[in-house]
Coordinates of C-alpha atoms and ligand atoms in Angstrom, one line a residue:
Chain C
M1 CA -114.8 -78.5 -17.6
A2 CA -115.5 -77.7 -21.2
E3 CA -116.3 -81.2 -22.4
A4 CA -118.9 -80.2 -24.9
K5 CA -120.6 -83.4 -25.8
V6 CA -122.3 -83.6 -29.2
E7 CA -125.6 -85.2 -29.3
A8 CA -127.2 -87.1 -32.2
T9 CA -128.9 -83.9 -33.2
G10 CA -125.7 -82.1 -33.4
T11 CA -126.5 -79.6 -30.7
P12 CA -123.7 -79.1 -28.3
V13 CA -124.6 -80.0 -24.6
R14 CA -122.7 -78.9 -21.6
R15 CA -122.9 -80.5 -18.2
G16 CA -124.5 -78.7 -15.3
L17 CA -127.4 -76.3 -15.5
T18 CA -125.6 -73.8 -17.7
R19 CA -126.8 -72.5 -21.1
L20 CA -127.9 -75.5 -23.1
A21 CA -128.1 -75.7 -26.9
A22 CA -128.9 -72.3 -28.2
P23 CA -132.2 -72.6 -30.0
S24 CA -132.2 -70.6 -33.1
D25 CA -134.1 -67.6 -31.5
D26 CA -133.6 -65.9 -28.1
K27 CA -135.6 -68.6 -26.2
I28 CA -134.3 -70.3 -23.2
Y29 CA -135.7 -73.4 -21.4
T30 CA -138.4 -72.9 -18.8
W31 CA -136.7 -75.7 -16.8
P32 CA -134.5 -74.7 -15.2
H33 CA -134.3 -71.0 -15.9
L34 CA -137.8 -69.7 -15.4
V35 CA -138.7 -72.3 -12.7
R36 CA -135.6 -71.4 -10.8
A37 CA -136.4 -67.7 -10.9
E38 CA -139.9 -68.3 -9.8
F39 CA -138.7 -70.6 -6.9
L40 CA -136.2 -68.0 -5.7
C41 CA -138.8 -65.3 -5.9
T42 CA -141.3 -67.3 -4.0
L43 CA -138.8 -68.0 -1.2
L44 CA -137.8 -64.4 -0.9
V45 CA -141.4 -63.1 -0.9
I46 CA -142.6 -65.8 1.7
A47 CA -139.6 -64.9 3.9
F48 CA -140.5 -61.2 3.6
M49 CA -144.2 -61.9 4.5
L50 CA -143.1 -64.0 7.5
V51 CA -140.9 -61.2 8.8
W52 CA -143.6 -58.6 8.2
S53 CA -146.2 -60.8 10.0
L54 CA -143.9 -61.4 12.9
L55 CA -143.1 -57.8 13.4
V56 CA -146.4 -56.1 12.8
D57 CA -149.7 -57.3 14.2
A58 CA -153.0 -56.9 12.3
P59 CA -155.3 -54.4 14.0
L60 CA -158.1 -55.5 16.2
E61 CA -160.1 -52.7 17.9
E62 CA -163.0 -52.8 20.3
P63 CA -165.9 -55.1 19.5
A64 CA -168.3 -53.7 16.9
A65 CA -170.8 -51.2 18.3
P66 CA -173.3 -50.2 15.6
T67 CA -174.4 -47.2 17.6
R68 CA -170.9 -45.6 18.2
T69 CA -169.7 -44.1 14.9
P70 CA -166.1 -43.3 15.0
N71 CA -165.0 -39.9 13.5
P72 CA -163.6 -40.1 11.0
S73 CA -165.0 -43.4 9.5
K74 CA -162.7 -44.4 6.8
A75 CA -163.3 -47.1 4.2
P76 CA -160.5 -49.6 3.6
W77 CA -157.4 -47.8 2.3
Y78 CA -157.8 -49.0 -1.3
F79 CA -161.2 -47.2 -1.6
L80 CA -160.0 -44.0 -0.1
G81 CA -159.5 -42.4 -3.5
L82 CA -163.2 -42.8 -4.0
Q83 CA -164.1 -41.6 -0.5
E84 CA -161.9 -38.5 -1.2
I85 CA -163.9 -37.6 -4.4
L86 CA -166.9 -37.8 -2.2
V87 CA -165.9 -34.4 -1.0
Y88 CA -166.5 -33.1 -4.4
F89 CA -169.3 -35.3 -5.7
D90 CA -172.5 -36.8 -4.4
P91 CA -172.4 -40.5 -3.5
W92 CA -174.1 -41.7 -6.6
H93 CA -171.2 -40.3 -8.6
A94 CA -168.2 -40.9 -6.3
G95 CA -169.4 -44.3 -5.1
V96 CA -171.2 -45.8 -8.0
V97 CA -170.7 -44.0 -11.4
A98 CA -167.1 -43.0 -11.1
P99 CA -165.9 -46.5 -10.1
S100 CA -168.0 -48.1 -12.8
F101 CA -166.5 -45.7 -15.4
I102 CA -163.0 -46.6 -14.1
I103 CA -163.6 -50.3 -14.6
V104 CA -165.3 -49.9 -17.9
G105 CA -162.6 -47.5 -19.1
L106 CA -159.9 -50.0 -18.1
M107 CA -161.8 -52.8 -19.8
V108 CA -162.2 -51.0 -23.2
L109 CA -158.6 -49.7 -23.2
P110 CA -157.2 -52.4 -25.6
F111 CA -160.1 -51.8 -28.0
I112 CA -159.9 -48.0 -28.1
D113 CA -156.1 -47.8 -28.3
I114 CA -155.3 -48.8 -31.9
N115 CA -151.7 -47.7 -31.8
P116 CA -149.7 -50.8 -32.9
K117 CA -146.4 -49.5 -31.5
G118 CA -145.1 -50.2 -28.1
N119 CA -146.5 -53.7 -27.9
G120 CA -144.3 -55.7 -25.6
Y121 CA -141.6 -53.2 -24.7
Y122 CA -141.1 -50.0 -22.7
T123 CA -141.4 -46.8 -24.7
Y124 CA -142.6 -43.4 -23.9
S125 CA -142.1 -41.6 -27.2
E126 CA -144.2 -44.0 -29.2
R127 CA -147.2 -43.8 -27.0
K128 CA -147.0 -40.4 -25.3
Y129 CA -150.8 -39.7 -25.1
E130 CA -151.7 -43.2 -23.8
I131 CA -149.2 -43.0 -21.1
Q132 CA -150.1 -39.4 -20.1
T133 CA -153.7 -40.3 -19.8
F134 CA -153.0 -43.4 -17.7
F135 CA -150.7 -41.3 -15.6
L136 CA -153.5 -38.8 -14.9
G137 CA -156.0 -41.5 -14.0
F138 CA -153.8 -43.9 -12.1
H139 CA -151.1 -41.8 -10.4
V140 CA -152.7 -38.5 -10.0
L141 CA -156.4 -39.4 -9.4
W142 CA -156.2 -42.8 -7.9
I143 CA -152.9 -43.1 -6.0
S144 CA -152.4 -39.6 -4.8
L145 CA -156.0 -39.3 -3.6
I146 CA -155.5 -42.5 -1.6
I147 CA -152.5 -40.9 0.0
V148 CA -154.5 -37.8 0.9
G149 CA -157.4 -39.9 2.2
T150 CA -155.1 -42.1 4.3
F151 CA -152.7 -39.6 5.8
L152 CA -154.2 -36.2 5.5
R153 CA -157.9 -36.6 6.5
G154 CA -159.1 -36.4 10.1
P155 CA -162.3 -35.9 12.0
G156 CA -165.2 -34.6 9.8
W157 CA -163.0 -35.5 6.8
N158 CA -161.2 -32.2 7.4
W159 CA -157.6 -31.8 6.2
F160 CA -155.0 -32.3 8.9
W161 CA -151.3 -32.3 8.2
P162 CA -149.5 -35.3 9.9
W163 CA -148.0 -33.0 12.6
E164 CA -151.4 -31.4 13.5
P165 CA -153.4 -32.9 16.3
W166 CA -156.8 -34.2 15.3
D167 CA -159.2 -31.6 16.6
T168 CA -162.7 -32.9 16.5
H169 CA -164.1 -29.4 16.8
K170 CA -162.1 -27.9 14.0
V171 CA -164.4 -25.3 12.4
V172 CA -164.4 -25.3 8.6
A173 CA -166.6 -22.9 6.7
M174 CA -169.1 -25.1 4.7
T175 CA -170.4 -22.5 2.5
G176 CA -170.4 -24.1 -0.9
I177 CA -172.5 -22.2 -3.4
D178 CA -174.0 -23.6 -6.6
L179 CA -172.4 -22.4 -9.7
P180 CA -175.5 -20.8 -11.3
Y181 CA -176.0 -18.8 -8.1
Q182 CA -172.4 -17.7 -8.2
L183 CA -173.0 -16.5 -11.7
G184 CA -176.0 -14.4 -10.6
I185 CA -178.9 -16.6 -11.6
R186 CA -181.5 -16.4 -8.8
S187 CA -184.7 -18.3 -9.9
Y188 CA -184.7 -21.9 -8.9
W189 CA -185.7 -23.3 -12.3
A190 CA -183.4 -21.0 -14.2
Q191 CA -180.6 -22.3 -12.1
A192 CA -181.5 -25.9 -12.8
A193 CA -181.9 -25.1 -16.6
F194 CA -178.5 -23.4 -16.6
G195 CA -176.9 -26.4 -14.9
L196 CA -178.3 -28.8 -17.4
V197 CA -177.2 -26.7 -20.3
A198 CA -173.8 -26.2 -18.8
T199 CA -173.3 -29.9 -18.3
A200 CA -174.5 -30.8 -21.8
A201 CA -172.4 -28.0 -23.3
Y202 CA -169.3 -29.3 -21.4
F203 CA -169.7 -32.7 -23.1
A204 CA -170.7 -31.3 -26.5
I205 CA -167.9 -28.7 -26.7
G206 CA -165.4 -31.1 -25.1
T207 CA -166.2 -33.8 -27.8
V208 CA -165.8 -31.3 -30.6
A209 CA -162.7 -29.9 -29.2
M210 CA -161.2 -33.3 -28.8
Y211 CA -162.2 -34.2 -32.3
M212 CA -160.5 -31.2 -33.7
W213 CA -157.4 -31.7 -31.6
V214 CA -157.0 -35.3 -32.7
V215 CA -157.5 -34.4 -36.4
K216 CA -154.9 -31.6 -36.0
K217 CA -152.4 -33.9 -34.2
K218 CA -152.9 -37.1 -36.1
G219 CA -154.7 -36.2 -39.3
V220 CA -158.0 -37.0 -40.9
E221 CA -156.8 -40.4 -42.1
F222 CA -156.1 -41.5 -38.5
M223 CA -159.5 -40.3 -37.4
E224 CA -161.1 -42.4 -40.1
R225 CA -159.2 -45.4 -39.1
W226 CA -160.0 -44.9 -35.4
G227 CA -163.7 -44.7 -36.1
M228 CA -166.6 -42.9 -34.5
A229 CA -167.4 -45.6 -31.9
R230 CA -163.9 -45.7 -30.6
F231 CA -163.5 -41.9 -30.7
G232 CA -166.9 -41.3 -28.9
L233 CA -166.1 -43.8 -26.1
T234 CA -162.7 -42.4 -25.6
S235 CA -163.7 -38.8 -25.4
F236 CA -166.7 -39.6 -23.2
L237 CA -164.6 -41.4 -20.7
F238 CA -161.8 -38.8 -20.9
L239 CA -164.2 -35.9 -20.4
N240 CA -165.6 -37.7 -17.4
M241 CA -162.1 -38.1 -15.9
L242 CA -161.3 -34.4 -16.7
A243 CA -164.6 -33.4 -15.1
I244 CA -163.4 -34.7 -11.7
V245 CA -160.3 -32.5 -12.0
I246 CA -162.4 -29.5 -13.1
K247 CA -164.9 -29.9 -10.3
M248 CA -162.1 -30.2 -7.7
A249 CA -160.6 -27.0 -9.1
L250 CA -163.9 -25.2 -8.9
R251 CA -164.5 -26.3 -5.4
L252 CA -161.0 -25.5 -4.1
G253 CA -160.7 -22.3 -6.1
F254 CA -164.2 -20.9 -5.9
N255 CA -166.1 -22.8 -3.3
T256 CA -168.5 -24.1 -5.9
K257 CA -170.9 -26.8 -4.5
Y258 CA -172.9 -28.0 -7.6
I259 CA -172.7 -27.1 -11.2
M260 CA -176.1 -28.5 -11.8
A261 CA -178.7 -28.8 -9.2
T262 CA -182.1 -30.3 -9.9
P263 CA -184.7 -31.9 -7.7
W264 CA -183.6 -35.4 -8.9
I265 CA -179.8 -35.2 -9.4
N266 CA -177.0 -32.9 -8.6
I267 CA -173.6 -32.7 -10.2
Chain H
M1 CA -114.0 -81.9 -14.0
S2 CA -114.1 -79.4 -11.2
K3 CA -113.8 -80.4 -7.6
W4 CA -117.5 -79.8 -7.0
E5 CA -118.5 -82.0 -10.0
E6 CA -116.2 -84.7 -8.7
F7 CA -117.7 -84.5 -5.3
K8 CA -121.2 -84.6 -6.8
Q9 CA -120.3 -87.6 -8.8
Q10 CA -119.1 -89.5 -5.8
V11 CA -122.2 -88.8 -3.8
I12 CA -124.4 -89.9 -6.7
E13 CA -122.5 -93.1 -7.0
T14 CA -122.9 -94.2 -3.3
Q15 CA -125.1 -97.1 -2.6
V16 CA -127.4 -95.0 -0.3
W17 CA -128.0 -92.5 -3.1
R18 CA -128.6 -95.1 -5.7
S19 CA -131.1 -96.9 -3.4
M20 CA -133.2 -93.7 -3.3
F21 CA -132.8 -92.3 -6.8
R22 CA -132.4 -95.2 -9.3
H23 CA -132.1 -93.0 -12.3
G24 CA -130.3 -89.8 -12.8
Y25 CA -131.5 -86.7 -14.6
E26 CA -129.7 -86.3 -17.8
D27 CA -129.5 -82.7 -18.7
T28 CA -130.6 -82.7 -22.3
P29 CA -133.0 -80.4 -24.2
R30 CA -135.6 -83.2 -24.4
N31 CA -135.5 -83.7 -20.7
R32 CA -135.8 -80.0 -20.1
I33 CA -138.9 -79.9 -22.2
L34 CA -140.3 -83.1 -20.5
A35 CA -139.7 -81.7 -17.1
V36 CA -142.2 -79.0 -17.9
S37 CA -144.6 -80.6 -20.2
G38 CA -144.8 -83.9 -18.2
N39 CA -145.6 -82.1 -14.9
V40 CA -149.1 -81.2 -14.2
W41 CA -148.1 -78.0 -12.3
L42 CA -145.2 -76.9 -14.4
H43 CA -146.9 -77.3 -17.7
L44 CA -148.8 -74.1 -17.0
H45 CA -145.6 -72.7 -18.5
P46 CA -144.6 -73.1 -22.1
S47 CA -141.4 -75.3 -22.3
K48 CA -139.4 -72.4 -23.6
V49 CA -139.6 -68.7 -22.9
R50 CA -138.1 -65.7 -24.6
K51 CA -135.1 -64.5 -22.6
H52 CA -136.3 -61.0 -21.9
G53 CA -139.5 -62.5 -20.3
I54 CA -137.8 -63.8 -17.2
R55 CA -135.9 -60.6 -16.5
L56 CA -137.1 -58.8 -13.4
K57 CA -137.0 -55.5 -15.2
F58 CA -139.6 -56.7 -17.8
T59 CA -142.4 -58.3 -15.6
W60 CA -141.4 -56.9 -12.2
C61 CA -142.5 -60.4 -11.2
M62 CA -145.7 -58.8 -10.1
G63 CA -148.3 -61.2 -11.7
G64 CA -146.6 -64.1 -10.1
I65 CA -146.4 -62.3 -6.7
T66 CA -150.1 -61.5 -6.9
F67 CA -150.8 -65.2 -7.4
L68 CA -148.5 -66.1 -4.6
M69 CA -150.4 -63.7 -2.3
F70 CA -153.6 -65.4 -3.4
L71 CA -152.1 -68.8 -2.4
I72 CA -150.9 -67.5 0.9
T73 CA -154.3 -66.1 1.8
I74 CA -155.9 -69.5 0.9
V75 CA -153.5 -71.5 3.1
T76 CA -153.6 -69.1 6.1
G77 CA -157.3 -68.5 5.5
V78 CA -158.2 -72.2 5.8
Y79 CA -156.3 -72.2 9.2
L80 CA -158.4 -69.2 10.4
M81 CA -161.6 -70.9 9.3
F82 CA -161.0 -73.7 11.7
Y83 CA -161.4 -71.3 14.6
Y84 CA -163.7 -68.5 13.4
R85 CA -167.5 -68.6 13.5
P86 CA -169.3 -66.0 11.4
V87 CA -171.9 -65.3 14.1
A88 CA -172.2 -61.9 15.7
E89 CA -172.0 -63.2 19.3
Y90 CA -168.8 -65.3 18.6
A91 CA -166.9 -63.6 15.8
Y92 CA -165.0 -61.1 17.9
A93 CA -164.3 -63.5 20.7
D94 CA -163.0 -66.0 18.2
M95 CA -160.6 -63.4 16.9
K96 CA -159.2 -63.0 20.5
Y97 CA -159.1 -66.7 21.0
L98 CA -157.2 -67.1 17.8
E99 CA -154.7 -64.4 18.7
F100 CA -154.0 -65.5 22.3
D101 CA -154.8 -69.2 22.5
M102 CA -154.2 -70.8 19.1
P103 CA -150.7 -72.0 18.2
F104 CA -149.5 -69.7 15.5
G105 CA -152.9 -68.0 15.4
M106 CA -151.6 -64.5 15.5
L107 CA -149.0 -65.3 12.9
M108 CA -151.6 -66.8 10.6
R109 CA -153.9 -63.9 11.1
N110 CA -151.1 -61.4 10.4
M111 CA -150.0 -63.3 7.3
H112 CA -153.5 -63.5 6.0
R113 CA -154.2 -59.8 6.4
W114 CA -150.8 -58.6 5.1
A115 CA -150.9 -60.9 2.2
A116 CA -154.3 -59.6 1.3
H117 CA -153.0 -56.0 1.4
A118 CA -149.9 -57.0 -0.5
M119 CA -152.1 -58.7 -3.1
V120 CA -154.0 -55.4 -3.8
I121 CA -150.7 -53.5 -4.1
A122 CA -149.2 -56.3 -6.3
V123 CA -152.1 -56.4 -8.6
W124 CA -152.1 -52.7 -9.2
L125 CA -148.4 -52.8 -9.9
H126 CA -148.9 -55.8 -12.2
M127 CA -151.6 -53.8 -14.1
F128 CA -149.3 -50.8 -14.3
R129 CA -146.5 -53.0 -15.7
V130 CA -148.8 -54.6 -18.3
F131 CA -149.9 -51.1 -19.3
M132 CA -146.3 -49.8 -19.6
T133 CA -145.2 -52.6 -21.8
G134 CA -148.3 -52.2 -23.9
S135 CA -149.0 -55.9 -23.4
Y136 CA -152.7 -55.4 -23.6
K137 CA -152.4 -54.8 -27.4
P138 CA -153.5 -57.5 -29.8
P139 CA -153.6 -60.4 -29.4
R140 CA -153.9 -60.0 -25.6
E141 CA -156.9 -57.6 -25.5
F142 CA -159.1 -60.2 -24.0
N143 CA -156.7 -61.2 -21.3
W144 CA -156.5 -57.6 -20.2
V145 CA -160.3 -57.7 -19.8
V146 CA -160.0 -60.9 -17.8
G147 CA -157.3 -59.1 -15.7
C148 CA -159.7 -56.2 -15.0
V149 CA -162.2 -58.6 -13.7
L150 CA -159.6 -60.1 -11.5
L151 CA -158.7 -56.6 -10.2
V152 CA -162.3 -56.1 -9.1
L153 CA -162.4 -59.6 -7.6
T154 CA -159.2 -58.9 -5.7
L155 CA -160.7 -55.7 -4.2
L156 CA -163.9 -57.5 -3.4
L157 CA -162.1 -60.3 -1.7
S158 CA -160.2 -57.8 0.5
F159 CA -163.3 -55.8 1.2
T160 CA -165.5 -58.7 2.3
G161 CA -162.8 -60.0 4.5
Y162 CA -162.5 -56.6 6.2
L163 CA -165.8 -57.1 8.0
L164 CA -165.1 -60.5 9.5
P165 CA -163.1 -59.4 12.7
W166 CA -166.3 -57.7 13.7
D167 CA -164.6 -54.9 15.5
Q168 CA -165.1 -51.1 15.3
L169 CA -162.6 -50.8 12.5
S170 CA -164.3 -53.4 10.4
I171 CA -167.9 -52.6 10.7
W172 CA -167.4 -48.9 10.1
A173 CA -165.0 -49.3 7.2
V174 CA -167.5 -51.7 5.6
T175 CA -170.4 -49.4 6.4
V176 CA -168.7 -46.4 4.7
G177 CA -167.8 -48.6 1.7
S178 CA -171.2 -50.1 1.3
N179 CA -173.2 -47.0 2.0
M180 CA -172.4 -46.1 -1.6
A181 CA -174.8 -48.9 -2.7
R182 CA -177.7 -46.9 -1.3
A183 CA -176.8 -44.0 -3.6
T184 CA -177.0 -46.1 -6.8
P185 CA -179.1 -44.4 -9.4
L186 CA -182.6 -46.0 -9.6
I187 CA -182.0 -49.0 -7.3
G188 CA -180.6 -47.2 -4.2
H189 CA -182.9 -45.7 -1.7
E190 CA -181.0 -42.5 -1.6
G191 CA -179.9 -42.4 -5.2
P192 CA -181.1 -40.2 -8.0
F193 CA -184.4 -41.2 -9.6
R194 CA -185.3 -43.6 -6.8
E195 CA -188.8 -42.3 -6.8
F196 CA -189.4 -43.8 -10.2
V197 CA -188.6 -47.2 -8.9
G198 CA -189.9 -47.1 -5.4
V199 CA -187.1 -48.6 -3.5
N200 CA -186.8 -48.1 0.3
D201 CA -184.2 -48.7 3.0
V202 CA -185.0 -52.4 3.4
Y203 CA -185.5 -53.1 -0.2
D204 CA -182.7 -51.7 -2.4
A205 CA -179.2 -52.4 -3.6
R206 CA -177.6 -51.9 -0.2
A207 CA -180.2 -54.1 1.5
L208 CA -179.2 -56.8 -1.0
L209 CA -175.6 -56.5 0.0
F210 CA -176.3 -56.2 3.8
G211 CA -179.0 -58.8 3.8
G212 CA -181.3 -56.2 5.5
G213 CA -181.7 -52.5 6.2
E214 CA -178.5 -52.1 8.2
I215 CA -175.3 -53.8 8.9
G216 CA -175.8 -56.7 11.3
P217 CA -175.4 -60.5 11.9
H218 CA -177.0 -61.3 8.6
T219 CA -174.4 -59.1 6.9
L220 CA -171.6 -60.9 8.7
L221 CA -172.8 -64.3 7.4
R222 CA -173.3 -62.9 3.9
F223 CA -169.8 -61.4 3.7
Y224 CA -168.3 -64.5 5.2
I225 CA -169.8 -66.7 2.5
L226 CA -168.8 -64.3 -0.2
H227 CA -165.3 -64.0 1.2
C228 CA -164.6 -67.7 1.9
V229 CA -166.6 -69.4 -0.8
F230 CA -168.1 -67.5 -3.6
I231 CA -165.4 -64.9 -4.6
P232 CA -162.5 -67.3 -4.2
I233 CA -164.2 -69.8 -6.5
V234 CA -165.0 -67.1 -9.1
T235 CA -161.5 -65.7 -8.8
T236 CA -160.0 -69.2 -9.4
I237 CA -162.1 -69.6 -12.5
F238 CA -160.9 -66.3 -13.9
L239 CA -157.3 -67.1 -12.9
V240 CA -157.5 -70.4 -14.9
V241 CA -158.6 -68.3 -18.0
H242 CA -156.0 -65.7 -17.4
F243 CA -153.1 -68.2 -17.2
W244 CA -154.5 -70.3 -20.0
R245 CA -154.4 -67.2 -22.2
I246 CA -150.8 -66.3 -21.3
R247 CA -149.9 -69.8 -22.1
R248 CA -151.5 -69.7 -25.5
D249 CA -150.4 -66.2 -26.5
G250 CA -146.9 -66.4 -24.9
L251 CA -145.5 -63.6 -22.9
S252 CA -145.4 -60.3 -24.8
G253 CA -142.1 -59.0 -26.0
P254 CA -140.4 -56.7 -28.4
P255 CA -140.6 -57.8 -32.0
A256 CA -137.9 -60.5 -32.5
Ligands
HEM301 C1 -155.6 -61.7 -9.3 C2 -155.0 -61.0 -10.2 C3 -153.9 -61.4 -11.2 C4 -153.0 -62.4 -11.3 C5 -152.8 -63.5 -10.2 C6 -152.3 -62.3 -12.5 C7 -151.3 -63.1 -12.9 C8 -150.5 -62.9 -14.1 C9 -149.3 -63.6 -14.3 C10 -148.6 -64.6 -13.4 C11 -148.9 -63.2 -15.6 C12 -147.5 -63.5 -16.2 C13 -146.6 -62.4 -16.4 C14 -146.3 -61.5 -15.3 O1 -146.1 -62.1 -14.1 O2 -146.3 -60.3 -15.4 C15 -149.8 -62.3 -16.1 C16 -149.8 -61.6 -17.3 C17 -150.8 -60.7 -17.7 N1 -151.7 -60.1 -17.0 FE1 -152.3 -60.7 -15.1 N2 -152.8 -61.2 -13.2 C18 -153.8 -60.6 -12.5 C19 -154.5 -59.5 -12.8 C20 -154.4 -58.8 -14.0 C21 -154.9 -57.5 -14.2 C22 -155.6 -56.6 -13.2 C23 -154.6 -57.1 -15.5 C24 -154.9 -55.9 -16.3 C25 -155.9 -55.1 -16.1 C26 -153.8 -58.3 -16.1 C27 -153.4 -58.4 -17.4 C28 -152.5 -59.2 -17.8 C29 -151.9 -59.3 -19.2 C30 -152.5 -58.6 -20.4 C31 -150.9 -60.3 -19.1 C32 -150.0 -60.7 -20.3 C33 -148.8 -59.9 -20.1 C34 -147.8 -60.1 -21.2 O3 -147.9 -61.0 -22.1 O4 -146.7 -59.5 -21.1 N3 -153.7 -59.2 -15.1 N4 -150.9 -62.1 -15.1

């Protein structure tokens, strides 16, 4: 076998598609190594898709009837995380603002993350906070809410465990009360004013707290390098993400409906 | 020379083989590079890649699988288009026709749908992998942004296709999904601050999407065109940029 032939260039060549001529670095030839891997992967995946499609039929229900609304009406599964936060927020937030912030947040990620480490390899310790934040957004808020929306929500968008029958007449107390009222504020405009102040204070205090936290963890020098634009964007998006968690906790723990209720917009 | 090599040599030297393949492939570095750079499809790749890059554990193969799913939906989708008419009176009947009367109709429909779902899952996993390897960091910031656009396009492709069977599942899922548009601040007729703009239920963001005040035949046509023509073209354009950028910057990897 080992008839290593020496080419004019002096690089040893072996027959068959084995390792050829070690280039000076850790590179290997696309042909055949990468192409072969892609080809095999393609075959396997197509085989898998064929079996899946032979075994499971795509659903087709009764013809569309615009006057007969099914209960529950669920969006396609990949949007059920958003439909799930519709429980806690009005549609303008859950359906429009939240998804926009998600997309914008993802897009600006490479520009607000200035940590040069962990570029091109797996590491947790060198980028702890990035990974934790992503985990909160992607796994906790996106994926797990999709699972809840897909498997645990039944008629009236009420909670049903998989072993519970879907009872269309399940009675659930819908007694959400606005936060200002819960705190004893009774006049309408005082409630609205309180809500506005509370929301503004959340962002103001949150930003300051985050500033102080970053300076404490990373030092003033880091904050200067990071810059106000990056910091401001990061904290704004992060506080919005956190707000979803806070509102969910308020609702589940204290039955709070809105934090801020005005004639134009409710949060 | 091993037995296998000997056998191969004998086959290659037969007259029949020689009549078909006049020239052998000599396995040299130059030929390996030419095989890639001289081929219009393969030259999407660089001619050499770093070893870690083709390991499953690094890329999870997910970008490639997303692309493969896109290709599967195109092939099966064209087949479906031969039989499907985006007209409210026919759409549902065409689905039945396709399922029961067309050769491989059911299989094509299943493949199309499952590949679309798999594409959504694969693109999320791809994004997750790119995040975990920190591959969005310089110089690949812009390709991450392009990727985000592709993510949105993937979801929109799936979502617009969801309506086409024109059954209860599809119109209500799309109704729930699109109802959000009427809550858009300023430009939705149930959104905050609508009174300052003066939108109404037949003239707002949702009406633009639906082609009218409510979901109906006009919506079906609109979603059909978005699904089969517009979004695929836009997606292809962004994919070209995405792949071109990967080719230019190379696959990310640990510092050499
Ligand atoms: C239709 C959707 C998409 C397709 C077909 C696609 C395809 C690919 C392919 C084939 C690769 C080569 C490496 C690999 O397979 O992992 C890649 C790399 C990459 N993709 Fe995507 N992608 C898509 C969406 C996205 C999304 C949603 C993001 C991020 C938000 C993204 C960001 C990137 C980046 C930054 C790279 C370079 C990775 C590196 O150098 O390690 N792509 N993409």
